[in-house]
Amino acid sequence: GFEAWAALTVGVRLPLDFSPEEWYAALHRLVAGAEVVPSGYPTRAYRSEKNTPLVRGFLAGIRAAGGKPGFVLKTGTADLNIVGPAWGCPAVAYGPGDSALDHTPDE
């Protein structure tokens, strides 16, 4: 008989309150009956504290250069999701503040 199949690769950025285990459970419910083959390294979202000497130093440096610092919550988009929990120390991801510029020549 005729048999059809498809393969799909999905990259997911999880919110802070949603674990990789919860994601896989939800995925299995969504695609009940389909084979799910996890790949890669599932990583929890990570948020570091804002009130640390490191963050204050970045804020002061941005202001000293005439910039207006701000905070953007971005999950799953920085190595901090891996190294922050592993290293257990203050960490920041620094960028232009406009997510539309991420990974572009104007970043």
Coordinates of C-alpha atoms in Angstrom, one line a residue:
G1 CA 0.0 0.0 0.0
F2 CA 0.8 3.6 -0.1
E3 CA 2.7 5.0 2.9
A4 CA 3.4 8.7 3.6
W5 CA 5.8 10.1 6.1
A6 CA 7.4 13.4 7.0
A7 CA 10.2 14.6 9.1
L8 CA 10.2 17.9 11.0
T9 CA 12.9 19.6 12.9
V10 CA 11.7 22.2 15.5
G11 CA 13.8 24.7 17.5
V12 CA 12.0 25.9 20.6
R13 CA 12.8 28.7 23.0
L14 CA 11.1 28.1 26.4
P15 CA 9.7 30.6 28.8
L16 CA 11.1 30.9 32.3
D17 CA 8.3 28.9 33.9
F18 CA 8.3 26.0 31.3
S19 CA 10.9 23.2 31.6
P20 CA 12.2 21.0 28.8
E21 CA 10.4 18.1 30.4
E22 CA 7.1 19.9 30.3
W23 CA 7.7 20.8 26.7
Y24 CA 8.3 17.2 25.7
A25 CA 5.2 16.1 27.6
A26 CA 3.1 18.8 25.8
L27 CA 4.7 17.8 22.4
H28 CA 3.8 14.1 22.9
R29 CA 0.2 15.1 23.7
L30 CA 0.1 17.3 20.6
V31 CA 1.4 14.7 18.2
A32 CA 0.0 11.6 19.8
G33 CA 0.9 8.6 17.8
A34 CA 3.8 10.2 16.0
E35 CA 7.4 9.3 16.8
V36 CA 9.3 12.0 18.6
V37 CA 13.1 11.8 18.5
P38 CA 14.6 14.5 20.7
S39 CA 18.0 15.9 19.6
G40 CA 20.3 18.5 20.8
Y41 CA 20.6 19.7 24.4
P42 CA 17.3 20.8 26.0
T43 CA 18.0 23.9 28.1
R44 CA 15.9 25.8 30.6
A45 CA 15.5 29.5 30.2
Y46 CA 17.7 31.5 32.6
R47 CA 17.3 35.0 34.1
S48 CA 20.1 36.5 36.1
E49 CA 19.7 39.1 38.8
K50 CA 19.6 42.8 37.7
N51 CA 21.1 44.2 41.0
T52 CA 24.7 42.9 40.8
P53 CA 28.0 44.7 40.5
L54 CA 28.4 43.3 37.0
V55 CA 25.0 44.7 35.8
R56 CA 25.6 48.1 37.5
G57 CA 29.0 48.3 35.8
F58 CA 27.4 47.7 32.4
L59 CA 24.7 50.3 33.1
A60 CA 27.3 52.8 34.1
G61 CA 29.4 52.1 31.1
I62 CA 26.5 52.5 28.7
R63 CA 25.4 55.8 30.3
A64 CA 29.1 57.1 30.2
A65 CA 29.1 56.4 26.5
G66 CA 25.9 58.5 26.1
G67 CA 23.6 55.5 25.8
K68 CA 20.3 54.8 27.5
P69 CA 20.4 51.3 29.1
G70 CA 17.4 49.0 29.3
F71 CA 16.5 45.5 29.9
V72 CA 15.0 43.0 27.5
L73 CA 13.8 39.5 28.6
K74 CA 14.9 37.1 25.9
T75 CA 14.7 33.4 26.6
G76 CA 16.8 30.8 24.8
T77 CA 18.9 33.2 22.9
A78 CA 22.1 33.4 24.8
D79 CA 24.8 31.1 26.0
L80 CA 23.8 32.3 29.5
N81 CA 21.1 29.7 29.5
I82 CA 23.8 27.1 29.8
V83 CA 26.7 28.8 31.6
G84 CA 24.6 30.9 34.0
P85 CA 23.3 28.0 36.0
A86 CA 26.5 26.0 35.6
W87 CA 28.8 28.8 36.8
G88 CA 26.5 30.2 39.4
C89 CA 27.8 33.7 39.0
P90 CA 26.4 37.0 37.7
A91 CA 26.1 37.2 33.9
V92 CA 24.7 39.5 31.3
A93 CA 24.0 39.3 27.6
Y94 CA 24.8 42.6 26.0
G95 CA 23.4 43.9 22.7
P96 CA 21.7 46.7 20.8
G97 CA 18.4 46.3 22.6
D98 CA 16.5 46.0 19.4
S99 CA 15.8 42.3 18.7
A100 CA 15.1 43.1 15.1
L101 CA 18.9 43.8 14.8
D102 CA 20.0 40.5 16.2
H103 CA 22.4 38.7 13.9
T104 CA 22.3 41.4 11.3
P105 CA 25.1 43.7 10.0
D106 CA 23.6 46.5 12.1
E107 CA 23.7 44.5 15.4

